[in-house]
PDB file of C-alpha atoms in Angstrom:
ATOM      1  CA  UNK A1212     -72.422  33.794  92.393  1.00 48.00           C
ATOM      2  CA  UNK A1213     -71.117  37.042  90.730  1.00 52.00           C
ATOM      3  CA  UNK A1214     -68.889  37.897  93.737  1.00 55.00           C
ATOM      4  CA  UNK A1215     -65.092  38.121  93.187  1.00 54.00           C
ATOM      5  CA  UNK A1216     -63.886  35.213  95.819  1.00 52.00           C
ATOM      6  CA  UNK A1217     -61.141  36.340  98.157  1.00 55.00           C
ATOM      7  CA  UNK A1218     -57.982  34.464  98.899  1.00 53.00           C
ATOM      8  CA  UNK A1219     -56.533  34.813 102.123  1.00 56.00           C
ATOM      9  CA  UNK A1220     -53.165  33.346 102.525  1.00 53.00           C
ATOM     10  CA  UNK A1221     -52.740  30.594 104.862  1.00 55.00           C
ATOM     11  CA  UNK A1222     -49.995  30.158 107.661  1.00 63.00           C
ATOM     12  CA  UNK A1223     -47.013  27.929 106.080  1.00 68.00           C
ATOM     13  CA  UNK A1224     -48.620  24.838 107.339  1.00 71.00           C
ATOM     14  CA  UNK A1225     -47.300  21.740 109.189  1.00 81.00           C
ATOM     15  CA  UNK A1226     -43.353  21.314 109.022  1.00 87.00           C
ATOM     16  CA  UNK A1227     -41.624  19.794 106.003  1.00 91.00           C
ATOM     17  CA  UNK A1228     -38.165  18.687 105.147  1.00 93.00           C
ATOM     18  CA  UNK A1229     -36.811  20.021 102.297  1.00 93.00           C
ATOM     19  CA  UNK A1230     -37.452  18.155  98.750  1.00 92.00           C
ATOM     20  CA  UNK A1231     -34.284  19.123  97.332  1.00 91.00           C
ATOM     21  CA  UNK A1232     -30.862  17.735  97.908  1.00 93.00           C
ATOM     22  CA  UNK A1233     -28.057  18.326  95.615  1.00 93.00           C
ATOM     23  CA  UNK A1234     -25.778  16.239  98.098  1.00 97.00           C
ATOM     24  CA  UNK A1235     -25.489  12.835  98.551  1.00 98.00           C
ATOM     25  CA  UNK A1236     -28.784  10.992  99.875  1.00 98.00           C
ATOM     26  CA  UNK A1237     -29.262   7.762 101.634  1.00 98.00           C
ATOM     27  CA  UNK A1238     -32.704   5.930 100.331  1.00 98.00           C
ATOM     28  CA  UNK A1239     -34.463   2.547 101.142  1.00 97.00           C
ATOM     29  CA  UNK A1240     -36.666   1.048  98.699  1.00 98.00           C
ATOM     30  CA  UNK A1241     -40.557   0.391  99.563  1.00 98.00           C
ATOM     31  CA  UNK A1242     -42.074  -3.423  98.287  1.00 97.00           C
ATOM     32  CA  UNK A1243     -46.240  -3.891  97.649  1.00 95.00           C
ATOM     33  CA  UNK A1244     -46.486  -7.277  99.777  1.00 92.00           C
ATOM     34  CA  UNK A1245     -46.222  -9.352  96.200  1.00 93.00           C
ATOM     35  CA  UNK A1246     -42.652  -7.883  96.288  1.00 94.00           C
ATOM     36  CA  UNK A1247     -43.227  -5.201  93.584  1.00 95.00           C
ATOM     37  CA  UNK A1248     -41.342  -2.406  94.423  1.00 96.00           C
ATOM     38  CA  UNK A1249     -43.509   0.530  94.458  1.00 96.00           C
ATOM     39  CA  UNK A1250     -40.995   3.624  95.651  1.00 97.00           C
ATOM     40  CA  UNK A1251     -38.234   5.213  97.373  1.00 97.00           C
ATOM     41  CA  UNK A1252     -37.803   7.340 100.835  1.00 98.00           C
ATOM     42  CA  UNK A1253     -34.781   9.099 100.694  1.00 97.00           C
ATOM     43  CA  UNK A1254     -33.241  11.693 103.179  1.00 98.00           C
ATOM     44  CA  UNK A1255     -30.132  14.104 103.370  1.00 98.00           C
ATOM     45  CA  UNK A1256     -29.647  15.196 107.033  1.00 98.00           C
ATOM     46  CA  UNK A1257     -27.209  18.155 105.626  1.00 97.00           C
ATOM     47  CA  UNK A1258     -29.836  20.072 104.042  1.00 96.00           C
ATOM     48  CA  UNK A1259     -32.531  19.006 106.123  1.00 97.00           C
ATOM     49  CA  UNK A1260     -34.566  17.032 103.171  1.00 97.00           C
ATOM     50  CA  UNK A1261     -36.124  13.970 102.286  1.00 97.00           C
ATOM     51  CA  UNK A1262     -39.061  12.644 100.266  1.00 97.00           C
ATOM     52  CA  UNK A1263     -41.050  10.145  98.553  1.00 96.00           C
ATOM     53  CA  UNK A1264     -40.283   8.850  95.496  1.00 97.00           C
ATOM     54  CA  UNK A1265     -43.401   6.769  93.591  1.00 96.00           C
ATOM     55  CA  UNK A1266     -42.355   4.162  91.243  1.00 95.00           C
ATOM     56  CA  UNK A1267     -44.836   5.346  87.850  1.00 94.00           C
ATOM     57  CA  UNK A1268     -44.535   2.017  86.442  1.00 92.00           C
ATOM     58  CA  UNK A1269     -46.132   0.732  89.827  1.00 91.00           C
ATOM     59  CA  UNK A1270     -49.303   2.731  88.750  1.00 91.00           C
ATOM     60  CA  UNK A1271     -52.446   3.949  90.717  1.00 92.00           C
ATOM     61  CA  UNK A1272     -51.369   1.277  93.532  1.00 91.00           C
ATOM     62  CA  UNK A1273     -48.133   1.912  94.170  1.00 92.00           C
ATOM     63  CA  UNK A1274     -49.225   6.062  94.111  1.00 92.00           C
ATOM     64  CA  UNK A1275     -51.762   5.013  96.968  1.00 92.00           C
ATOM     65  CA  UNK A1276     -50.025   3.147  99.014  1.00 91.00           C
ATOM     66  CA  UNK A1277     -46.892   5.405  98.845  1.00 92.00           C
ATOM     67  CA  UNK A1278     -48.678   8.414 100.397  1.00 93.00           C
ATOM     68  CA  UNK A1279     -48.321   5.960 104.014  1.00 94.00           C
ATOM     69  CA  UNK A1280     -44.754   6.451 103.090  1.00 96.00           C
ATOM     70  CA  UNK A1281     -44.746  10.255 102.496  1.00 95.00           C
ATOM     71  CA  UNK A1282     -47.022  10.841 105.573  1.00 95.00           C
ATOM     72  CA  UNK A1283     -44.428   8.673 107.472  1.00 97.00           C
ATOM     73  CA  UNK A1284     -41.852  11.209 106.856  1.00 97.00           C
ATOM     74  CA  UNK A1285     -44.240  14.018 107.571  1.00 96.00           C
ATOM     75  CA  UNK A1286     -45.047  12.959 110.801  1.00 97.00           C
ATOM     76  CA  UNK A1287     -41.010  12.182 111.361  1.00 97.00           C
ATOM     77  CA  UNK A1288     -40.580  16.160 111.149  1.00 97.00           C
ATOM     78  CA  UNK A1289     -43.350  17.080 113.067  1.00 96.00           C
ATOM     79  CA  UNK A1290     -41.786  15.549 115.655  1.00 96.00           C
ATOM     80  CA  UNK A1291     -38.365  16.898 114.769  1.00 96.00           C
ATOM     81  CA  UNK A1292     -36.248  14.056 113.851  1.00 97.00           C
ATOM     82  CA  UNK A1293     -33.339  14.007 111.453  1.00 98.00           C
ATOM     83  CA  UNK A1294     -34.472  12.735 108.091  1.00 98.00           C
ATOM     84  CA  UNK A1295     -31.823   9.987 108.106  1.00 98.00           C
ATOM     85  CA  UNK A1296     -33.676   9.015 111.686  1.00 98.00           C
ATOM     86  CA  UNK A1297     -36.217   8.863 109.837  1.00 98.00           C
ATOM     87  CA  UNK A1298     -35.422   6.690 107.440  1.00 98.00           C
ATOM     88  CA  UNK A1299     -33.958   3.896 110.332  1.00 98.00           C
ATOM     89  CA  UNK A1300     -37.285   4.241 111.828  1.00 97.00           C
ATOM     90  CA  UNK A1301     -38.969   3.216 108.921  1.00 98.00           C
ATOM     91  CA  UNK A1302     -36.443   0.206 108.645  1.00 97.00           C
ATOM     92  CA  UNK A1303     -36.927  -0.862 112.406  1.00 97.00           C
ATOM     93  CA  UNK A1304     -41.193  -0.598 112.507  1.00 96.00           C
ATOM     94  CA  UNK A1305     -41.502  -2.026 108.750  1.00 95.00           C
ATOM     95  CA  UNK A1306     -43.490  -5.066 108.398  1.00 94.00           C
ATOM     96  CA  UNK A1307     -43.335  -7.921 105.194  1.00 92.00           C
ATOM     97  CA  UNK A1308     -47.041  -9.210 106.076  1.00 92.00           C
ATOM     98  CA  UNK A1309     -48.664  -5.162 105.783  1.00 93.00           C
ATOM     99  CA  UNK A1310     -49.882  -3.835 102.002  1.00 93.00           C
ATOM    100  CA  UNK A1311     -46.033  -2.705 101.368  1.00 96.00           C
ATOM    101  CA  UNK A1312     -42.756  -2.820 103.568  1.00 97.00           C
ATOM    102  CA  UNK A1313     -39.261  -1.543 103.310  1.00 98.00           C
ATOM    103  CA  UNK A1314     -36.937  -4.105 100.767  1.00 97.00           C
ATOM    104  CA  UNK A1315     -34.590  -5.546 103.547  1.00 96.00           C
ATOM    105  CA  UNK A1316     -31.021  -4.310 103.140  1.00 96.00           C
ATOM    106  CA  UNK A1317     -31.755  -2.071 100.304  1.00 97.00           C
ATOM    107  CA  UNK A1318     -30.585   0.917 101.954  1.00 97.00           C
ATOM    108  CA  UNK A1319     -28.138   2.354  99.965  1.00 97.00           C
ATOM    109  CA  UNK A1320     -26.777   5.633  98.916  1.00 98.00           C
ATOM    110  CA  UNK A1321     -27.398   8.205  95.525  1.00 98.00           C
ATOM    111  CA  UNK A1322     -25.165  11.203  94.557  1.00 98.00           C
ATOM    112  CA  UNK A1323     -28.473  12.974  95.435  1.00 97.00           C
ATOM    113  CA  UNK A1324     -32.284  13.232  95.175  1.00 97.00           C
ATOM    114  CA  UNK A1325     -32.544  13.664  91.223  1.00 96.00           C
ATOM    115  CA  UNK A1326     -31.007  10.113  91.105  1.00 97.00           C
ATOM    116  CA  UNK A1327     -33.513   9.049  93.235  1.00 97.00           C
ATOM    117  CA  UNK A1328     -36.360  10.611  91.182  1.00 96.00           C
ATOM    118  CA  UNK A1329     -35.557   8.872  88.221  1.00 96.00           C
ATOM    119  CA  UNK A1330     -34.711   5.355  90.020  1.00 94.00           C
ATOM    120  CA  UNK A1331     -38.724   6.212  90.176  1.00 93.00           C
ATOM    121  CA  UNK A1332     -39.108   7.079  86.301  1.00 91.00           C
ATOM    122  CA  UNK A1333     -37.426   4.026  85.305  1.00 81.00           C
ATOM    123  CA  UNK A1334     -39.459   0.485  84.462  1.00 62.00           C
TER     124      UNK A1334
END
C-alpha cells in the first residue's frame, strides 16, 4: 500500500476521427423516440473529424443514449470510412420505433464544429 504505482503508457488505442474542425461540417440531429432531440453527429471529411454532440438540456438520458451515437462513429473509423459516410449510414440504418433515431431531413450544414457544440449548449 506504500508502493509508488507505475504508469506505463498505453498504445494510442482504437482509431478516432478528429474532434476538431474549423471548416465547414455537415451534422444530422439525433430524436429520444418522444421526439426530444437529444444531440448532434457531425463530420468534416477534409480534416478527417467528426463527433458527438449531447444536447445538456436533454440531461442524464439524452447523455446515455448518445454514447450509441458516439460509438456509431467509432466503429465507422475502425472500419475506415469517411466521416461524411458515416453520417449517411447513420441516416440509411436509423430507426423512429428504437430509444432515439436520426430527425428525418435534418441534415444540414454549420460553418464548423464549435457551431455544432453550442447547437448542444443551447435549451
Amino acid at each position: 500500500m506504500n508502493e509508488d504505482l507505475l504508469f506505463n503508457e498505453a498504445p494510442e488505442g482504437p482509431p478516432r476521427y478528429s474532434r476538431l474542425s474549423t471548416k465547414p461540417v455537415q451534422y444530422l440531429t439525433v430524436a429520444d423516440k418522444d421526439g426530444q432531440v437529444i444531440g448532434y453527429a457531425w463530420a468534416n471529411d477534409e480534416e478527417d473529424a467528426a463527433g458527438w454532440v449531447v444536447r445538456k438540456a436533454g440531461g442524464d438520458e439524452a447523455f446515455n443514449e448518445g454514447s450509441v451515437w458516439a460509438f456509431k462513429l467509432h466503429d465507422a473509423k475502425a472500419r475506415d470510412i469517411a466521416p461524411t459516410a458515416a453520417l449517411a449510414e447513420m441516416i440509411q440504418e436509423s430507426d423512429p420505433t428504437k430509444t432515439s433515431h436520426v430527425v428525418p431531413g435534418s441534415l444540414t450544414e454549420a460553418p464548423n464544429a464549435d457551431a455544432v457544440r453550442q447547437l448542444g449548449n443551447s435549451n
